[in-house]
Each structure stands twice: as C-alpha cells, then as structure tokens.
Amino acid sequence: MIRTENLVKSFNDRTVLNNITTVFEQGKTNLIIGQSGSGKTVLLKSLVGLHPIDSGSIYYDDVCFSSLGFKEMKDIRQHIGMIFQGGALLDSSTVEDNVKLPLDLFTNQSEEEKLERVNFCLNRVELLNSNKRYPAEISGGMVKRVAIARAIVLNPKYLFCDEPNSGLDPVTSCVIDNLIKEITQEYQITTIINTHDMNSVMEIGDKIVYIHQGNKWWEGSNDDILRSDNKELNEFVFASAMAKRAKLATL
Amino acid sequence: MRFFEFLGKYYILMTKVFSRPEKIKIYRKRILFEMEALGFNSIGIAAIISVFMGAVVTLQMSINLESPFIPQVLIGYATREVMIMEFSSTVVALILAGKVGSNIASEIGTMRITEQIDALEIMGVNSAGYLILPKIIATVLFFPFLTVLSIGIGCAGGYFVSILTGIMNPDTYIDGLKMDFKPFSITYSLIKTAVFAAIITSISGFYGYYAKGNSLEVGKASTKAVVVSSITILIFNLIITQLILIG
Ligand SMILES: Nc1ncnc2c1ncn2[C@@H]1O[C@H](COP(=O)(O)OP(=O)(O)OP(=O)(O)O)[C@@H](O)[C@H]1O
Ligand SMILES: [Mg+2]
C-alpha cells in the first residue's frame, strides 16, 4: 500500500501538484488519469522520489518514504519496478542484459539462474527470440514490453507504470494491461499506472484517481466512473466516442 | 558566482561517483569495456597526430637551427623533449578532450534526457558511480599508455622526415634522441596525463549528467564539456609543471 498526505510539488513557484491525499492499495491496479499536462508524470516521479516534494508525506506501507535519506531510499527502491513513458532501456545493452541488470546488481545468483529468470520474464511479456537485439533494433511496443520485463524481474512489491500502453495498437495494449493486472494480483503488488486510455480504465481500473490541473478531482472505481456527476471528469471520460456509447448502454 | 555553483555541484557529484560501488564485479566489467571504448579506440588518432607532430617539429628545428654554432644533434634532442614534456601529454590530452569528452557528455546526456539515468536510480543503483566511475578509472589507467605511444611515434616521425627529406643525418638524429635522457621527465609526463584523463572524464561526465531538456541541450552540454575540460587542462598543466619541475 502506498499513501500520500497533502502532497505538494511545485517547480519555480508554479504549483504542479496541490494537496494530493490518496491511498493506492496492495494487489490492486490503481490508475491515475488526467489530461496531458495535468501532473500525472510528476506525481508518479514524486512517489518514487525522483522529484523531491515541497510538503506533505508519502508512505510505503508503514514507512514514511518522503523523509528517508539517500541510503534508505535506495534499499526501498530495490523493491520498486518502474516503467517509464519512453521505456528508458539502456541503449548500450542488449534486451537480455537490460532485463538481467537488476539481477546482476542485487542478487548473487549464478549466470544460469539469472538467464532462466530473464527468459521467464521475457516469456511473460511474450517476447522471445529478441534476447540479443539492442533497443534501437526493436519496435516501440517491444521496448515497452522489455521495460515491463525489467521492472518485474526482481519481483517488486511496488510497480509504477507511466502510460504503459500509449502508442501501442489496441491488441498489444490489451495484452499489456492484462499482464499488469495479472501479475499485480498474483504477486500482490501495489501497482500504480498513469494513463489516459479509457479502455484501460474500464478494463483494469480497480481504483481510479482523476487529476485535474494538479488537484485530485475525483476518485473511485471503474464502476463508479460512469455514474459520476463530476463535470470535468465527465468531460474527460466521455470525450471518446466509445465511452459515450458505454454510458448510453448503462442508462 | 556561477563558478562556485559549478564547483559545489561538481563536488557533490564526485562524492556520489566515488562512493562505494554496489558490486565490484559489475564495475570491473564496465572498466574493461570503457578501456576499449575510450582508450583503445583512441590509439589511431593519437598515433596520427603524433607522427605528424614529431615530423614537423624535426623539420622546423632543422630549418631554423641551421647554424654552424648549433650542433645538429640538438635537433633529435629537442624533438624528444618537446614530445615528452608537452606534446604527448598536454596536446594529446586536448585532442582527447575533444574526442572522448564530447563522446562521454553526449552519451550520458542522452541517457539523462531519455530517463535511462532515472531508471537506474529507481533500480536502486548509484547512477553517477555506475556511469562515471568506470570511465574515470579506465581513462586514468589507459591514457598514460597513449602518452608513451605518442612519444615513441613522435620520435619516429622525426626520424622518417630526416630520411625522407634528407634535411639532416638520421644517425645524428638518433644520437640526439639518446642524448642527456632523464627518466624522470617520463614520470612527469605520465602524471600529467593521468590528471588530465581524470579532468576530461569527470568534467564531461558532469555536463552529461546534469543535462536537461532535449537533444539541443545535449549538444550544448557536449560543447561545454570540451571547452571547460580543455581550459582546465591548460590551467592544471601550469600548476603541475610549477609543482613538479620548479617545486
Ligand atoms: N522538470 C520540470 N520542470 C518544470 N516543470 C515541469 C517539469 N516536469 C513537469 N513540469 C510541468 O508540470 C506539469 C505537469 O507535467 P506532467 O509531465 O506531469 O504531465 P502529464 O500529466 O504526465 O502529461 P502527459 O499525459 O502529457 O504525459 C506540466 O505543466 C509541466 O510543464
Ligand atoms: Mg506524463
């Protein structure tokens, strides 16, 4: 479980996140949605400590993450998996080495054990026969999947995904969504996903936090979302034709 | 003011770079890799400029010292001293600042803006140490070899030119090379190179690591890395020479 209390983050006097208080539960896929520029990425990066926050606190289970020193933060980070908006694979390493890196750094497994684990994770994201290729040689969707494999290779307790399926075709998007949901339940991970894909919201949104101009505007489950009467949320949700039809169907 | 800010940030980065590595084995592998990428792959350029410099120094000396009062043997001697004292350490370092420095700054800068550095941090890796330390160690160990190589090739360049142009007697040139040789001058040259290697890698790493924005900014960072490391090399050249030779 990850909890924030009155989290405030600003860049040079411009407040990007304003008093965010919410809870992301374990074993659930928690979604952060909002328009482009609303502060989703900043929120995610603040949660993992890549952006120092101005005030408020962040708790990982019972540990106050936001008051930890560099060293203790590093210890917690070994339990964090993160998928960046652009994949962020190391350009100079092959797919296999990218996924293996956390194992190299933080385990004492033998080379065979490590390779077995790497292949298991690559299998999980349905990526076979690309082990020896470099990030520049695989497609955008494959990069995302390698990033997922890397994020789960150490069995994280917390998983952060910044738009894991943006720019992917609908089929691959669904595969990735379902994969994330599956491993979240299977390993009881606290998963937090940034998205503006309404399809993901309806499919895997156990809990949804809607951010509007840096404020938490609404939160609830994907069942609640269609019935909400929040004006901005409705404008956001029903901007897409498909969601509009879904709404009509529920009426 | 900006200067002190730079020094402060540089110092903080270096404390991160030199903090205890997660796993020595990984670092060892990366050091070997960097030795090839930054050191071995620079042999070509170091060799080419050295042979030409050695040749042109010999040529210049022969032309300008043509006087019955100056023995020809001094020409070989002067070429050797020029190569050892300044060229093979300082000038080669300036060239390498251009080649290796821009390479490091743009590589690390690109990693910064494509969030690869953030990804390492999230894994719990000390990204500054992981990326910069192996480069520093690799260049500090390898660049002195380039210096030795450059001295050798430079002196050979002078020999070739004396044969090819016939401007002086090759045997006299060789005698000059052997004249009044003080081994300590080599030590002095190697110490300088090691310091310059650390300067190039750490400053370029600094500019790459703190790059932000987009590819334009990475380009600027790599230009800055080259300019600042070159100037720093020249300043330290003075300081080290004062300390070691004049004391
Ligand atoms: N490093 C930074 N320095 C200054 N301002 C920033 C920085 N990072 C983000 N911002 C600002 O914070 C705001 C929120 O940005 P953020 O990247 O969180 O948006 P987002 O919700 O993730 O959008 P998208 O859906 O397009 O990814 C933006 O207005 C942006 O300009
Ligand atoms: Mg974003």
Coordinates of N, CA, C and O in Angstrom, one line a residue, chain A residues 45 48 50 70 74 77-78 80-82 84-86 88-91 100-108 114 150, chain B residues 16 19-20 22-23 25-27 29-30 33 107 110-111 114-126 130:
Chain A
K45 N 6.6 10.4 -10.4 CA 8.0 10.6 -10.1 C 8.2 11.1 -8.7 O 9.2 10.8 -8.1
V48 N 8.1 8.0 -6.3 CA 9.3 7.2 -6.2 C 10.5 8.0 -5.8 O 11.6 7.4 -5.7
L50 N 11.9 10.6 -7.4 CA 12.8 11.3 -8.4 C 12.6 12.8 -8.4 O 13.5 13.5 -8.8
F70 N 19.1 9.2 1.5 CA 19.5 8.6 0.2 C 19.7 7.1 0.3 O 19.2 6.3 -0.5
K74 N 17.4 4.0 -1.3 CA 18.0 3.0 -2.2 C 17.5 1.6 -1.8 O 17.2 0.8 -2.7
R77 N 14.1 1.1 -2.9 CA 13.9 1.1 -4.4 C 14.2 -0.2 -5.0 O 13.8 -0.5 -6.1
Q78 N 14.9 -1.1 -4.3 CA 15.1 -2.4 -4.8 C 13.8 -3.2 -4.9 O 13.8 -4.3 -5.5
I80 N 11.1 -1.6 -5.9 CA 10.3 -0.9 -6.9 C 10.6 -1.3 -8.3 O 11.7 -1.4 -8.7
G81 N 9.5 -1.5 -9.1 CA 9.7 -1.6 -10.5 C 9.1 -0.4 -11.2 O 8.0 0.0 -10.7
M82 N 9.7 0.1 -12.2 CA 9.1 1.3 -12.8 C 9.2 1.2 -14.3 O 10.3 0.8 -14.9
F84 N 9.0 3.5 -17.5 CA 8.9 5.0 -17.9 C 8.1 5.2 -19.2 O 8.0 4.3 -20.0
Q85 N 7.7 6.4 -19.4 CA 6.9 6.8 -20.5 C 7.6 6.3 -21.8 O 6.9 5.9 -22.7
G86 N 8.9 6.5 -21.9 CA 9.6 6.2 -23.1 C 10.3 4.8 -23.1 O 11.1 4.5 -23.9
A88 N 12.9 3.8 -21.5 CA 14.2 4.1 -20.8 C 15.1 2.8 -20.6 O 15.7 2.6 -19.6
L89 N 15.1 2.0 -21.7 CA 16.1 0.9 -21.7 C 17.5 1.5 -21.9 O 17.6 2.5 -22.5
L90 N 18.5 0.8 -21.4 CA 19.9 1.2 -21.6 C 20.2 0.9 -23.1 O 20.3 -0.2 -23.5
D91 N 20.6 2.0 -23.8 CA 20.8 1.8 -25.2 C 22.0 0.9 -25.5 O 22.1 0.3 -26.6
K100 N 18.5 -8.3 -17.3 CA 19.4 -9.0 -16.3 C 20.0 -8.1 -15.3 O 20.4 -8.5 -14.2
L101 N 20.2 -6.8 -15.7 CA 21.0 -5.8 -14.9 C 20.6 -5.8 -13.4 O 21.4 -5.9 -12.6
P102 N 19.3 -5.7 -13.1 CA 18.9 -5.7 -11.7 C 19.4 -7.0 -11.0 O 19.8 -6.9 -9.8
L103 N 19.3 -8.1 -11.7 CA 19.8 -9.4 -11.1 C 21.3 -9.3 -10.8 O 21.8 -9.8 -9.8
D104 N 22.0 -8.8 -11.8 CA 23.5 -8.7 -11.7 C 23.8 -7.9 -10.5 O 24.8 -8.2 -9.7
L105 N 23.1 -6.8 -10.3 CA 23.4 -5.8 -9.2 C 23.0 -6.3 -7.8 O 23.7 -6.0 -6.9
F106 N 21.9 -6.9 -7.7 CA 21.3 -7.1 -6.4 C 21.1 -8.6 -6.0 O 20.5 -8.8 -4.9
T107 N 21.5 -9.5 -6.8 CA 21.4 -10.9 -6.4 C 22.8 -11.6 -6.5 O 23.7 -11.1 -7.2
N108 N 22.9 -12.7 -5.9 CA 24.1 -13.5 -6.0 C 23.9 -14.8 -6.8 O 24.6 -15.7 -6.7
K114 N 20.2 -16.6 -13.5 CA 19.8 -15.3 -13.9 C 19.2 -15.4 -15.3 O 18.1 -14.8 -15.5
R150 N 11.9 -5.9 -17.4 CA 12.9 -5.4 -16.5 C 12.3 -5.0 -15.1 O 12.9 -5.2 -14.1
Chain B
K16 N 29.3 11.4 -5.0 CA 28.5 10.2 -5.4 C 29.2 9.2 -6.3 O 29.1 8.0 -6.1
S19 N 31.5 7.0 -4.2 CA 31.0 6.3 -3.0 C 31.1 4.8 -3.4 O 31.2 4.4 -4.5
R20 N 30.9 3.9 -2.3 CA 31.2 2.5 -2.5 C 30.3 1.9 -3.6 O 29.1 2.0 -3.5
E22 N 28.0 -0.8 -5.8 CA 27.1 -1.9 -5.3 C 27.8 -3.2 -5.4 O 27.8 -4.1 -4.6
K23 N 28.4 -3.5 -6.6 CA 29.1 -4.8 -6.8 C 30.4 -4.5 -7.6 O 30.3 -4.1 -8.8
K25 N 32.2 -6.6 -9.1 CA 32.4 -7.4 -10.3 C 31.8 -6.6 -11.5 O 32.4 -6.6 -12.6
I26 N 30.6 -6.0 -11.4 CA 30.0 -5.3 -12.4 C 30.9 -4.1 -12.9 O 31.0 -3.9 -14.1
Y27 N 31.5 -3.5 -11.9 CA 32.3 -2.3 -12.2 C 33.5 -2.8 -13.0 O 34.0 -2.1 -13.9
K29 N 33.8 -5.2 -15.0 CA 33.4 -5.5 -16.4 C 33.3 -4.2 -17.2 O 33.7 -4.0 -18.3
R30 N 32.7 -3.2 -16.5 CA 32.5 -1.9 -17.2 C 33.8 -1.2 -17.4 O 33.9 -0.5 -18.4
F33 N 35.3 -2.6 -20.5 CA 34.5 -2.1 -21.7 C 34.9 -0.7 -22.0 O 35.2 -0.3 -23.2
E107 N 26.8 10.9 -24.6 CA 26.2 9.6 -24.2 C 25.5 9.8 -22.9 O 24.3 9.4 -22.8
T110 N 22.4 12.0 -23.2 CA 21.2 11.4 -23.8 C 20.6 10.4 -22.8 O 19.3 10.3 -22.8
M111 N 21.4 9.7 -22.0 CA 20.8 8.8 -21.0 C 20.0 9.6 -20.0 O 18.9 9.2 -19.6
T114 N 16.6 10.8 -21.8 CA 15.7 9.7 -22.2 C 15.3 8.8 -20.9 O 14.9 7.7 -21.0
E115 N 15.6 9.4 -19.7 CA 15.2 8.8 -18.5 C 16.0 7.5 -18.1 O 15.6 6.8 -17.2
Q116 N 17.0 7.2 -18.9 CA 17.8 6.0 -18.5 C 18.5 6.1 -17.2 O 18.6 5.2 -16.4
I117 N 18.9 7.4 -16.9 CA 19.5 7.6 -15.6 C 18.5 7.4 -14.4 O 18.7 6.8 -13.4
D118 N 17.3 8.0 -14.7 CA 16.2 7.8 -13.7 C 15.9 6.3 -13.5 O 15.7 5.8 -12.4
A119 N 15.9 5.6 -14.6 CA 15.6 4.1 -14.5 C 16.7 3.4 -13.6 O 16.3 2.6 -12.8
L120 N 17.9 3.8 -13.8 CA 19.0 3.2 -12.9 C 18.7 3.6 -11.5 O 18.9 2.8 -10.6
E121 N 18.4 4.9 -11.2 CA 18.2 5.3 -9.9 C 17.0 4.5 -9.2 O 17.1 4.1 -8.1
I122 N 16.0 4.3 -10.0 CA 14.8 3.6 -9.5 C 15.2 2.1 -9.1 O 14.6 1.5 -8.2
M123 N 16.1 1.6 -9.9 CA 16.5 0.2 -9.5 C 17.3 0.2 -8.2 O 17.6 -0.9 -7.7
G124 N 17.7 1.4 -7.7 CA 18.5 1.4 -6.5 C 20.0 1.4 -6.8 O 20.8 1.2 -6.0
V125 N 20.3 1.8 -8.1 CA 21.7 1.9 -8.5 C 22.2 3.3 -8.2 O 21.4 4.3 -8.5
N126 N 23.4 3.5 -7.8 CA 24.0 4.8 -7.7 C 24.4 5.1 -9.2 O 25.5 4.7 -9.6
Y130 N 27.9 4.4 -11.2 CA 27.8 3.3 -12.2 C 28.2 3.8 -13.6 O 28.9 3.1 -14.3

